[in-house]
mmCIF file of C-alpha atoms in Angstrom:
data_model
loop_
_atom_site.group_PDB
_atom_site.id
_atom_site.type_symbol
_atom_site.label_atom_id
_atom_site.label_comp_id
_atom_site.label_asym_id
_atom_site.label_seq_id
_atom_site.Cartn_x
_atom_site.Cartn_y
_atom_site.Cartn_z
ATOM 1 C CA MET A 9 141.792 124.967 39.357
ATOM 2 C CA THR A 10 143.665 123.028 41.384
ATOM 3 C CA ALA A 11 146.274 122.452 43.610
ATOM 4 C CA ARG A 12 149.630 123.143 43.359
ATOM 5 C CA ARG A 13 151.672 120.029 42.622
ATOM 6 C CA LYS A 14 154.864 120.601 45.003
ATOM 7 C CA GLU A 15 157.435 117.755 45.912
ATOM 8 C CA ARG A 16 156.591 115.601 48.711
ATOM 9 C CA ILE A 17 157.791 116.212 52.259
ATOM 10 C CA ASP A 18 158.995 112.650 53.453
ATOM 11 C CA GLU A 19 159.809 114.090 57.006
ATOM 12 C CA LEU A 20 155.839 114.274 57.164
ATOM 13 C CA ASP A 21 155.139 110.716 55.980
ATOM 14 C CA VAL A 22 158.309 109.958 58.371
ATOM 15 C CA LEU A 23 156.415 111.724 61.580
ATOM 16 C CA ARG A 24 153.161 109.881 60.160
ATOM 17 C CA GLY A 25 154.824 106.641 60.009
ATOM 18 C CA MET A 26 156.031 107.216 63.925
ATOM 19 C CA ALA A 27 152.453 108.169 64.813
ATOM 20 C CA ILE A 28 150.594 105.436 63.318
ATOM 21 C CA LEU A 29 152.715 102.933 64.941
ATOM 22 C CA SER A 30 152.519 104.711 68.677
ATOM 23 C CA VAL A 31 148.686 104.085 67.689
ATOM 24 C CA ILE A 32 149.384 100.179 66.994
ATOM 25 C CA LEU A 33 151.243 100.297 70.297
ATOM 26 C CA GLN A 34 148.765 101.834 72.038
ATOM 27 C CA HIS A 35 146.511 100.054 71.723
ATOM 28 C CA ALA A 36 148.452 96.496 72.220
ATOM 29 C CA LEU A 37 149.344 98.111 75.746
ATOM 30 C CA GLY A 38 145.862 98.439 76.267
ATOM 31 C CA VAL A 39 144.721 95.327 76.166
ATOM 32 C CA TYR A 40 147.418 93.874 79.045
ATOM 33 C CA ILE A 41 147.122 96.629 81.470
ATOM 34 C CA ARG A 42 143.182 95.600 82.019
ATOM 35 C CA ARG A 43 144.822 92.121 83.179
ATOM 36 C CA PRO A 44 143.068 90.916 85.904
ATOM 37 C CA GLU A 45 146.243 89.931 87.218
ATOM 38 C CA MET A 46 148.532 92.911 86.548
ATOM 39 C CA GLN A 47 151.242 93.312 88.141
ATOM 40 C CA PHE A 48 151.923 97.115 89.059
ATOM 41 C CA ALA A 49 155.621 96.967 87.487
ATOM 42 C CA ASP A 50 154.588 96.187 84.786
ATOM 43 C CA ALA A 51 151.461 98.525 84.720
ATOM 44 C CA ALA A 52 153.564 101.448 85.492
ATOM 45 C CA MET A 53 155.509 100.921 82.944
ATOM 46 C CA ILE A 54 153.063 100.666 80.885
ATOM 47 C CA GLY A 55 151.912 103.699 81.483
ATOM 48 C CA MET A 56 155.020 105.098 80.708
ATOM 49 C CA LEU A 57 155.063 103.799 77.077
ATOM 50 C CA PHE A 58 151.742 104.587 76.947
ATOM 51 C CA ASN A 59 152.296 108.263 77.650
ATOM 52 C CA ILE A 60 155.650 108.232 74.949
ATOM 53 C CA THR A 61 152.660 107.424 72.709
ATOM 54 C CA LYS A 62 150.049 109.805 73.481
ATOM 55 C CA PHE A 63 151.498 111.853 70.777
ATOM 56 C CA ALA A 64 149.919 109.856 68.167
ATOM 57 C CA VAL A 65 146.764 111.229 67.684
ATOM 58 C CA PRO A 66 147.694 115.549 67.635
ATOM 59 C CA ALA A 67 150.648 113.944 65.691
ATOM 60 C CA PHE A 68 148.541 113.198 62.593
ATOM 61 C CA VAL A 69 146.153 116.617 62.907
ATOM 62 C CA PHE A 70 149.320 118.180 63.204
ATOM 63 C CA VAL A 71 149.994 116.929 59.395
ATOM 64 C CA THR A 72 147.027 117.404 57.929
ATOM 65 C CA GLY A 73 147.485 120.914 58.880
ATOM 66 C CA ALA A 74 150.710 120.904 57.775
ATOM 67 C CA ALA A 75 149.938 119.132 54.250
ATOM 68 C CA LEU A 76 146.214 120.708 53.451
ATOM 69 C CA VAL A 77 148.218 124.527 54.042
ATOM 70 C CA TYR A 78 151.404 123.288 51.515
ATOM 71 C CA ASN A 79 149.032 121.972 49.097
ATOM 72 C CA TYR A 80 145.849 123.689 49.573
ATOM 73 C CA TYR A 81 146.973 127.936 50.500
ATOM 74 C CA ASP A 82 146.940 129.249 47.228
ATOM 75 C CA ASN A 83 144.133 127.232 45.088
ATOM 76 C CA LEU A 84 141.267 125.977 46.469
ATOM 77 C CA ASP A 85 138.446 123.874 44.280
ATOM 78 C CA TYR A 86 136.373 123.251 47.576
ATOM 79 C CA PRO A 87 133.510 120.982 45.980
ATOM 80 C CA LYS A 88 136.412 118.737 43.728
ATOM 81 C CA PHE A 89 138.702 119.222 47.401
ATOM 82 C CA LEU A 90 135.728 117.569 49.509
ATOM 83 C CA TRP A 91 134.742 115.278 47.137
ATOM 84 C CA LYS A 92 137.723 113.940 47.148
ATOM 85 C CA ARG A 93 138.065 113.137 50.862
ATOM 86 C CA VAL A 94 134.335 111.389 50.288
ATOM 87 C CA LYS A 95 135.899 108.319 48.169
ATOM 88 C CA ASP A 96 139.371 108.364 49.709
ATOM 89 C CA ILE A 97 138.220 108.823 53.571
ATOM 90 C CA LEU A 98 134.269 108.093 54.841
ATOM 91 C CA LEU A 99 134.161 105.070 51.858
ATOM 92 C CA PRO A 100 137.009 102.900 53.341
ATOM 93 C CA TYR A 101 135.189 103.847 56.253
ATOM 94 C CA LEU A 102 131.945 102.992 55.621
ATOM 95 C CA ILE A 103 133.637 99.416 54.582
ATOM 96 C CA TRP A 104 135.590 98.476 58.051
ATOM 97 C CA SER A 105 132.691 100.081 60.042
ATOM 98 C CA ILE A 106 130.254 97.391 58.386
ATOM 99 C CA ALA A 107 132.216 94.577 58.997
ATOM 100 C CA TYR A 108 133.613 96.057 62.313
ATOM 101 C CA GLU A 109 129.642 95.965 63.535
ATOM 102 C CA ILE A 110 129.463 92.472 62.296
ATOM 103 C CA TYR A 111 132.288 90.818 63.627
ATOM 104 C CA SER A 112 131.125 92.069 67.058
ATOM 105 C CA ASN A 113 127.044 91.534 66.773
ATOM 106 C CA GLY A 114 126.763 89.380 63.985
ATOM 107 C CA LEU A 115 125.306 88.923 61.060
ATOM 108 C CA PRO A 116 122.643 91.573 61.203
ATOM 109 C CA ALA A 117 118.883 91.820 60.153
ATOM 110 C CA THR A 118 118.740 94.756 57.293
ATOM 111 C CA ASN A 119 115.859 96.014 58.610
ATOM 112 C CA TYR A 120 114.961 100.276 59.442
ATOM 113 C CA LEU A 121 116.805 99.740 63.740
ATOM 114 C CA TRP A 122 119.610 98.368 62.110
ATOM 115 C CA LEU A 123 120.081 101.025 59.464
ATOM 116 C CA ARG A 124 119.162 103.054 62.255
ATOM 117 C CA GLY A 125 121.961 101.811 64.855
ATOM 118 C CA LEU A 126 124.972 102.048 61.621
ATOM 119 C CA ALA A 127 123.653 105.166 60.801
ATOM 120 C CA LYS A 128 123.965 106.492 64.519
ATOM 121 C CA ASP A 129 127.435 104.370 64.897
ATOM 122 C CA LEU A 130 128.622 105.909 61.803
ATOM 123 C CA LEU A 131 128.291 110.017 62.487
ATOM 124 C CA TYR A 132 129.955 109.078 66.213
ATOM 125 C CA GLY A 133 132.400 106.806 64.825
ATOM 126 C CA ASN A 134 131.070 103.985 67.548
ATOM 127 C CA ALA A 135 131.778 101.210 65.713
ATOM 128 C CA PHE A 136 135.122 100.142 66.638
ATOM 129 C CA TYR A 137 137.215 101.580 69.235
ATOM 130 C CA HIS A 138 139.651 103.300 67.329
ATOM 131 C CA LEU A 139 136.683 105.181 64.233
ATOM 132 C CA TRP A 140 136.290 107.486 66.440
ATOM 133 C CA PHE A 141 139.769 109.469 65.187
ATOM 134 C CA VAL A 142 137.768 109.543 61.655
ATOM 135 C CA VAL A 143 134.971 111.003 62.492
ATOM 136 C CA MET A 144 137.083 114.054 64.201
ATOM 137 C CA ILE A 145 140.145 113.823 61.595
ATOM 138 C CA PHE A 146 137.146 114.823 58.692
ATOM 139 C CA GLN A 147 135.280 117.692 60.313
ATOM 140 C CA PHE A 148 138.907 119.550 59.545
ATOM 141 C CA TYR A 149 138.740 118.468 55.896
ATOM 142 C CA LEU A 150 134.723 119.942 56.221
ATOM 143 C CA VAL A 151 136.269 123.666 57.611
ATOM 144 C CA TYR A 152 139.346 123.740 56.347
ATOM 145 C CA PRO A 153 138.288 126.761 53.792
ATOM 146 C CA VAL A 154 137.505 128.898 57.771
ATOM 147 C CA PHE A 155 141.491 127.474 58.616
ATOM 148 C CA ARG A 156 142.947 128.046 54.952
ATOM 149 C CA SER A 157 141.258 131.720 55.457
ATOM 150 C CA LEU A 158 142.771 132.741 58.620
ATOM 151 C CA PHE A 159 146.207 131.010 57.146
ATOM 152 C CA ARG A 160 145.757 133.438 54.609
ATOM 153 C CA LYS A 161 146.161 136.412 56.628
ATOM 154 C CA ALA A 162 148.984 135.115 58.190
ATOM 155 C CA PRO A 163 151.614 136.744 56.557
ATOM 156 C CA ALA A 164 151.279 140.468 58.028
ATOM 157 C CA ILE A 165 151.706 137.796 61.753
ATOM 158 C CA LEU A 166 154.343 136.428 60.939
ATOM 159 C CA ASP A 167 156.698 138.757 58.879
ATOM 160 C CA SER A 168 156.572 140.654 62.990
ATOM 161 C CA LYS A 169 158.366 138.018 65.456
ATOM 162 C CA LEU A 170 156.544 140.754 68.222
ATOM 163 C CA ARG A 171 153.141 139.485 66.749
ATOM 164 C CA PHE A 172 153.852 136.062 66.053
ATOM 165 C CA ALA A 173 154.852 135.275 69.469
ATOM 166 C CA ALA A 174 151.817 137.237 70.399
ATOM 167 C CA ALA A 175 149.317 135.250 68.111
ATOM 168 C CA VAL A 176 150.451 132.368 68.640
ATOM 169 C CA GLY A 177 150.393 132.419 73.194
ATOM 170 C CA LEU A 178 147.498 133.556 72.926
ATOM 171 C CA LEU A 179 146.143 130.740 70.299
ATOM 172 C CA ALA A 180 147.778 128.749 73.165
ATOM 173 C CA ALA A 181 146.405 130.297 75.583
ATOM 174 C CA ILE A 182 142.913 129.994 74.730
ATOM 175 C CA TYR A 183 143.772 126.024 74.242
ATOM 176 C CA THR A 184 145.220 125.665 77.364
ATOM 177 C CA PHE A 185 141.838 126.803 79.050
ATOM 178 C CA ILE A 186 139.529 123.995 77.035
ATOM 179 C CA MET A 187 141.840 121.743 77.827
ATOM 180 C CA TRP A 188 141.456 122.987 81.197
ATOM 181 C CA PHE A 189 137.669 123.199 80.547
ATOM 182 C CA SER A 190 137.843 119.244 79.453
ATOM 183 C CA SER A 191 139.344 117.697 81.918
ATOM 184 C CA SER A 192 138.668 119.829 85.148
ATOM 185 C CA TYR A 193 135.524 122.253 84.666
ATOM 186 C CA ILE A 194 133.600 119.447 83.088
ATOM 187 C CA PRO A 195 134.223 116.391 85.820
ATOM 188 C CA SER A 196 134.132 118.227 88.871
ATOM 189 C CA ALA A 197 130.699 120.064 87.644
ATOM 190 C CA ASP A 198 128.761 117.099 85.976
ATOM 191 C CA LEU A 199 128.316 119.240 83.460
ATOM 192 C CA HIS A 200 125.214 119.580 81.569
ATOM 193 C CA ALA A 201 123.804 121.964 78.614
ATOM 194 C CA GLY A 202 119.669 122.380 78.078
ATOM 195 C CA SER A 203 120.570 121.088 74.662
ATOM 196 C CA LYS A 204 120.730 117.576 73.930
ATOM 197 C CA ALA A 205 123.042 118.171 70.143
ATOM 198 C CA VAL A 206 125.081 120.684 72.895
ATOM 199 C CA GLN A 207 125.380 117.936 75.559
ATOM 200 C CA VAL A 208 126.498 114.698 73.143
ATOM 201 C CA ILE A 209 128.650 116.954 70.804
ATOM 202 C CA PHE A 210 130.987 118.996 73.261
ATOM 203 C CA ILE A 211 130.579 116.504 75.926
ATOM 204 C CA GLU A 212 130.180 113.515 76.283
ATOM 205 C CA LEU A 213 131.892 113.528 72.728
ATOM 206 C CA ARG A 214 134.509 116.048 73.120
ATOM 207 C CA ASP A 215 137.181 113.604 72.088
ATOM 208 C CA ARG A 216 136.025 113.537 68.535
ATOM 209 C CA ASN A 217 134.785 117.217 68.493
ATOM 210 C CA PHE A 218 137.845 118.891 65.881
ATOM 211 C CA ILE A 219 137.584 121.825 68.140
ATOM 212 C CA TYR A 220 139.846 119.990 71.534
ATOM 213 C CA PHE A 221 142.039 119.482 68.758
ATOM 214 C CA PHE A 222 142.419 122.906 66.660
ATOM 215 C CA PHE A 223 146.064 123.962 68.006
ATOM 216 C CA TYR A 224 147.622 121.289 66.486
ATOM 217 C CA PHE A 225 146.037 121.819 63.153
ATOM 218 C CA ILE A 226 147.255 125.793 63.049
ATOM 219 C CA LEU A 227 151.047 124.579 64.462
ATOM 220 C CA GLY A 228 150.560 122.835 61.646
ATOM 221 C CA GLY A 229 149.718 125.019 59.233
ATOM 222 C CA ILE A 230 151.960 126.989 60.521
ATOM 223 C CA ALA A 231 154.514 124.740 59.915
ATOM 224 C CA GLY A 232 153.605 123.914 55.737
ATOM 225 C CA LEU A 233 153.358 127.509 55.369
ATOM 226 C CA ILE A 234 156.413 128.936 56.253
ATOM 227 C CA LEU A 235 158.301 125.031 55.943
ATOM 228 C CA PRO A 236 162.277 126.410 55.065
ATOM 229 C CA ARG A 237 161.880 128.989 59.212
ATOM 230 C CA TRP A 238 159.521 126.011 60.638
ATOM 231 C CA ARG A 239 162.766 123.512 59.729
ATOM 232 C CA GLU A 240 165.462 125.894 60.893
ATOM 233 C CA PHE A 241 163.356 126.626 64.306
ATOM 234 C CA VAL A 242 163.298 122.225 64.669
ATOM 235 C CA ALA A 243 166.543 122.860 64.460
ATOM 236 C CA ARG A 244 167.298 125.386 66.721
ATOM 237 C CA SER A 245 165.445 123.591 69.590
ATOM 238 C CA CYS A 246 166.731 120.328 69.791
ATOM 239 C CA ILE A 247 168.501 121.428 73.004
ATOM 240 C CA TRP A 248 166.722 122.747 74.815
ATOM 241 C CA ASN A 249 163.505 120.817 73.829
ATOM 242 C CA THR A 250 164.818 117.486 74.789
ATOM 243 C CA TYR A 251 164.786 119.101 78.048
ATOM 244 C CA VAL A 252 161.457 120.188 78.339
ATOM 245 C CA LEU A 253 160.408 117.254 76.935
ATOM 246 C CA ALA A 254 162.199 115.485 79.756
ATOM 247 C CA SER A 255 160.738 118.000 81.948
ATOM 248 C CA LEU A 256 156.965 116.950 81.064
ATOM 249 C CA PHE A 257 157.811 113.357 80.725
ATOM 250 C CA ILE A 258 158.135 112.980 84.465
ATOM 251 C CA TRP A 259 155.382 115.938 85.268
ATOM 252 C CA ILE A 260 152.971 113.270 83.079
ATOM 253 C CA GLY A 261 154.579 109.997 84.302
ATOM 254 C CA PHE A 262 153.635 111.817 88.231
ATOM 255 C CA GLU A 263 149.593 112.585 87.288
ATOM 256 C CA LEU A 264 149.347 108.803 85.972
ATOM 257 C CA MET A 265 150.912 108.226 89.843
ATOM 258 C CA GLN A 266 148.252 109.858 90.946
ATOM 259 C CA GLY A 267 145.737 107.885 89.440
ATOM 260 C CA VAL A 268 147.031 104.794 90.950
ATOM 261 C CA SER A 269 143.972 102.956 93.111
ATOM 262 C CA GLY A 270 144.913 99.010 94.762
ATOM 263 C CA GLY A 271 147.792 98.743 92.211
ATOM 264 C CA LEU A 272 145.668 99.087 89.542
ATOM 265 C CA VAL A 273 147.468 102.534 86.907
ATOM 266 C CA ASN A 274 144.503 104.230 85.245
ATOM 267 C CA LEU A 275 145.114 105.121 81.933
ATOM 268 C CA ASN A 276 142.590 107.523 81.340
ATOM 269 C CA TYR A 277 144.884 109.946 83.485
ATOM 270 C CA SER A 278 146.686 109.946 79.628
ATOM 271 C CA THR A 279 144.247 111.492 77.926
ATOM 272 C CA SER A 280 145.004 113.920 75.227
ATOM 273 C CA LEU A 281 142.282 116.557 76.813
ATOM 274 C CA LYS A 282 144.460 118.187 79.655
ATOM 275 C CA PRO A 283 146.870 121.005 79.818
ATOM 276 C CA SER A 284 149.618 119.006 80.806
ATOM 277 C CA MET A 285 149.712 116.462 77.962
ATOM 278 C CA PHE A 286 149.189 119.530 75.915
ATOM 279 C CA PHE A 287 151.950 120.822 76.989
ATOM 280 C CA TYR A 288 154.095 117.673 76.378
ATOM 281 C CA THR A 289 152.397 116.642 73.054
ATOM 282 C CA VAL A 290 153.699 119.759 71.657
ATOM 283 C CA SER A 291 157.374 119.526 72.602
ATOM 284 C CA GLU A 292 157.242 116.380 71.216
ATOM 285 C CA ILE A 293 155.901 116.697 68.069
ATOM 286 C CA ILE A 294 158.945 119.159 67.741
ATOM 287 C CA PHE A 295 161.543 116.663 69.567
ATOM 288 C CA LEU A 296 159.381 113.734 67.013
ATOM 289 C CA TYR A 297 159.704 116.474 63.913
ATOM 290 C CA GLY A 298 163.420 117.086 64.176
ATOM 291 C CA VAL A 299 164.061 113.188 64.378
ATOM 292 C CA SER A 300 161.893 113.185 61.474
ATOM 293 C CA MET A 301 164.226 114.700 59.593
ATOM 294 C CA VAL A 302 167.507 113.178 60.654
ATOM 295 C CA ILE A 303 165.730 109.899 59.092
ATOM 296 C CA ALA A 304 164.147 111.186 55.717
ATOM 297 C CA ASN A 305 168.435 112.929 55.067
ATOM 298 C CA SER A 306 169.368 109.957 56.160
ATOM 299 C CA GLY A 307 167.701 107.371 53.516
ATOM 300 C CA SER A 308 168.202 104.919 55.663
ATOM 301 C CA ILE A 309 165.967 101.231 55.202
ATOM 302 C CA ILE A 310 164.746 102.766 58.450
ATOM 303 C CA PHE A 311 163.445 105.752 56.256
ATOM 304 C CA LYS A 312 162.316 103.796 53.172
ATOM 305 C CA PHE A 313 160.774 101.394 56.810
ATOM 306 C CA PHE A 314 158.816 104.623 58.333
ATOM 307 C CA SER A 315 157.461 106.581 55.188
ATOM 308 C CA LEU A 316 156.027 102.895 54.130
ATOM 309 C CA ALA A 317 153.911 103.111 56.789
ATOM 310 C CA GLY A 318 153.370 106.602 56.344
ATOM 311 C CA LYS A 319 152.113 106.876 53.170
ATOM 312 C CA TYR A 320 149.715 103.902 54.141
ATOM 313 C CA SER A 321 148.434 105.044 57.491
ATOM 314 C CA TYR A 322 145.168 105.532 56.588
ATOM 315 C CA GLY A 323 144.549 102.121 55.507
ATOM 316 C CA ILE A 324 146.640 100.708 58.506
ATOM 317 C CA TYR A 325 144.526 103.092 61.285
ATOM 318 C CA LEU A 326 141.441 101.020 59.497
ATOM 319 C CA VAL A 327 142.471 97.708 59.304
ATOM 320 C CA HIS A 328 145.161 97.018 62.585
ATOM 321 C CA ALA A 329 142.222 96.778 65.459
ATOM 322 C CA PHE A 330 141.459 93.272 63.648
ATOM 323 C CA LEU A 331 144.670 91.876 63.308
ATOM 324 C CA LEU A 332 145.301 92.849 67.172
ATOM 325 C CA ILE A 333 143.403 90.480 67.258
ATOM 326 C CA TYR A 334 144.747 87.821 66.409
ATOM 327 C CA ALA A 335 148.042 89.348 67.761
ATOM 328 C CA VAL A 336 147.169 88.895 71.081
ATOM 329 C CA GLY A 337 145.591 85.868 70.779
ATOM 330 C CA MET A 338 148.737 84.383 69.294
ATOM 331 C CA VAL A 339 151.256 85.900 72.098
ATOM 332 C CA ASP A 340 148.666 84.946 75.108
ATOM 333 C CA ARG A 341 149.250 81.209 73.562
ATOM 334 C CA PHE A 342 152.774 81.750 74.918
ATOM 335 C CA SER A 343 151.339 82.028 78.297
ATOM 336 C CA LEU A 344 152.996 85.089 79.539
ATOM 337 C CA THR A 345 151.159 85.418 82.613
ATOM 338 C CA SER A 346 154.008 87.502 84.377
ATOM 339 C CA HIS A 347 154.942 89.461 81.809
ATOM 340 C CA HIS A 348 152.336 91.914 80.002
ATOM 341 C CA LEU A 349 155.163 94.375 78.963
ATOM 342 C CA LEU A 350 156.687 91.985 76.791
ATOM 343 C CA ALA A 351 153.589 90.277 76.153
ATOM 344 C CA GLY A 352 152.264 93.902 74.700
ATOM 345 C CA VAL A 353 155.660 94.576 72.889
ATOM 346 C CA TYR A 354 155.177 91.076 71.203
ATOM 347 C CA SER A 355 151.316 91.563 70.215
ATOM 348 C CA PHE A 356 152.394 95.068 68.940
ATOM 349 C CA ILE A 357 155.193 94.349 66.612
ATOM 350 C CA LEU A 358 152.950 90.904 65.012
ATOM 351 C CA CYS A 359 150.631 93.438 64.353
ATOM 352 C CA ALA A 360 152.532 95.702 62.905
ATOM 353 C CA LEU A 361 154.213 93.525 61.010
ATOM 354 C CA GLY A 362 150.719 91.821 59.521
ATOM 355 C CA THR A 363 148.621 94.405 59.200
ATOM 356 C CA ILE A 364 151.605 96.690 57.275
ATOM 357 C CA ALA A 365 151.815 93.506 54.542
ATOM 358 C CA VAL A 366 147.857 93.109 55.040
ATOM 359 C CA VAL A 367 147.092 96.295 53.343
ATOM 360 C CA MET A 368 150.117 95.794 51.177
ATOM 361 C CA LEU A 369 148.639 93.073 49.023
ATOM 362 C CA ILE A 370 144.953 94.851 49.203
ATOM 363 C CA SER A 371 146.921 97.942 47.795
ATOM 364 C CA LYS A 372 147.937 95.083 44.756
ATOM 365 C CA ILE A 373 144.186 94.279 44.226
ATOM 366 C CA PRO A 374 141.865 96.465 41.673
ATOM 367 C CA GLY A 375 139.746 98.076 43.135
ATOM 368 C CA GLY A 376 142.093 98.141 46.614
ATOM 369 C CA LYS A 377 141.661 102.558 47.314
ATOM 370 C CA PHE A 378 137.750 101.715 48.275
ATOM 371 C CA LEU A 379 139.328 99.756 51.203
ATOM 372 C CA ILE A 380 142.131 101.565 52.530
ATOM 373 C CA GLY A 381 141.971 104.884 51.131
ATOM 374 C CA PRO A 382 145.039 106.667 48.877
ATOM 375 C CA ILE A 383 147.452 103.782 47.433
ATOM 376 C CA PRO A 384 150.707 106.045 46.398
ATOM 377 C CA GLY A 385 152.119 105.756 43.038
ATOM 378 C CA LYS A 386 148.160 105.316 41.740
#
């Protein structure tokens, strides 16, 4: 049996578009904040803007959860489901990983040592700085039957507001503990597991372990399962959540400034894997979901732009790191040495527009889906 064919959720495309553009902006800003001549005022503003964009990866996880539960709640042919993701996700990932490996290290000597190193990079997402995300998100497709079985037991909980609030609160408390464990306990205790595999998966590379992002997937799954009620909740939360979001933004901004040393802003203080950023990110996702609903209902050119970026987001994600290199090079020709924030924004605009254009061109060629993943309408 196949998955139900349902109406596309337009606001998910918009939110996905916002997320992929935020990823590009993060990476563009990250280039400039590492410059030794960076002024503190520029660094502080870049840090604040960086915090605003940190919702991106959790938002992708949220959208994945919403889309999977929305489309594959009733029926799931797991082998067919998984094979589709291998073709749509892993094959382009393999091709671009090799391309980035060649860019970084030159043409390889295709011997056993190179193949072994490539296999390790593919497994860990280390071929280039952004590819870790593919390793993390694919894990949710692998274990989706487990999440699906849990969601199929959810109606009894969803029917009671008290039970639903208690269940979400418990999950949030568990996830908050995991975030504390990741951001505070592991670094302070210099934790080392007895097993090398456990050390790598749960400690050293925990940023690409799906367990450290599970709450956003479940939140998205809830949205996909009770979509009309979710939309009502988002609409009702607009006013009070705006105040919550502003308060949390001040909190994480204060934490970022606490990490300033020698006039340098350390963006590692803006990690997604800490309690304060978890609270902030959930609030921001809810807020931006509401914004996405407004944009989707408008049918405007803004909707068409974000929707286009959202539908091609996977290809854009894979390709953008190449385009960013050239965008930064073009902007640097203007010698904006005292305007790093402005240079970062210009690099972002060039990279975003250039990447969308390249991905659109790839989508027109035969076999383009093997390079950028699913192509809408094909």
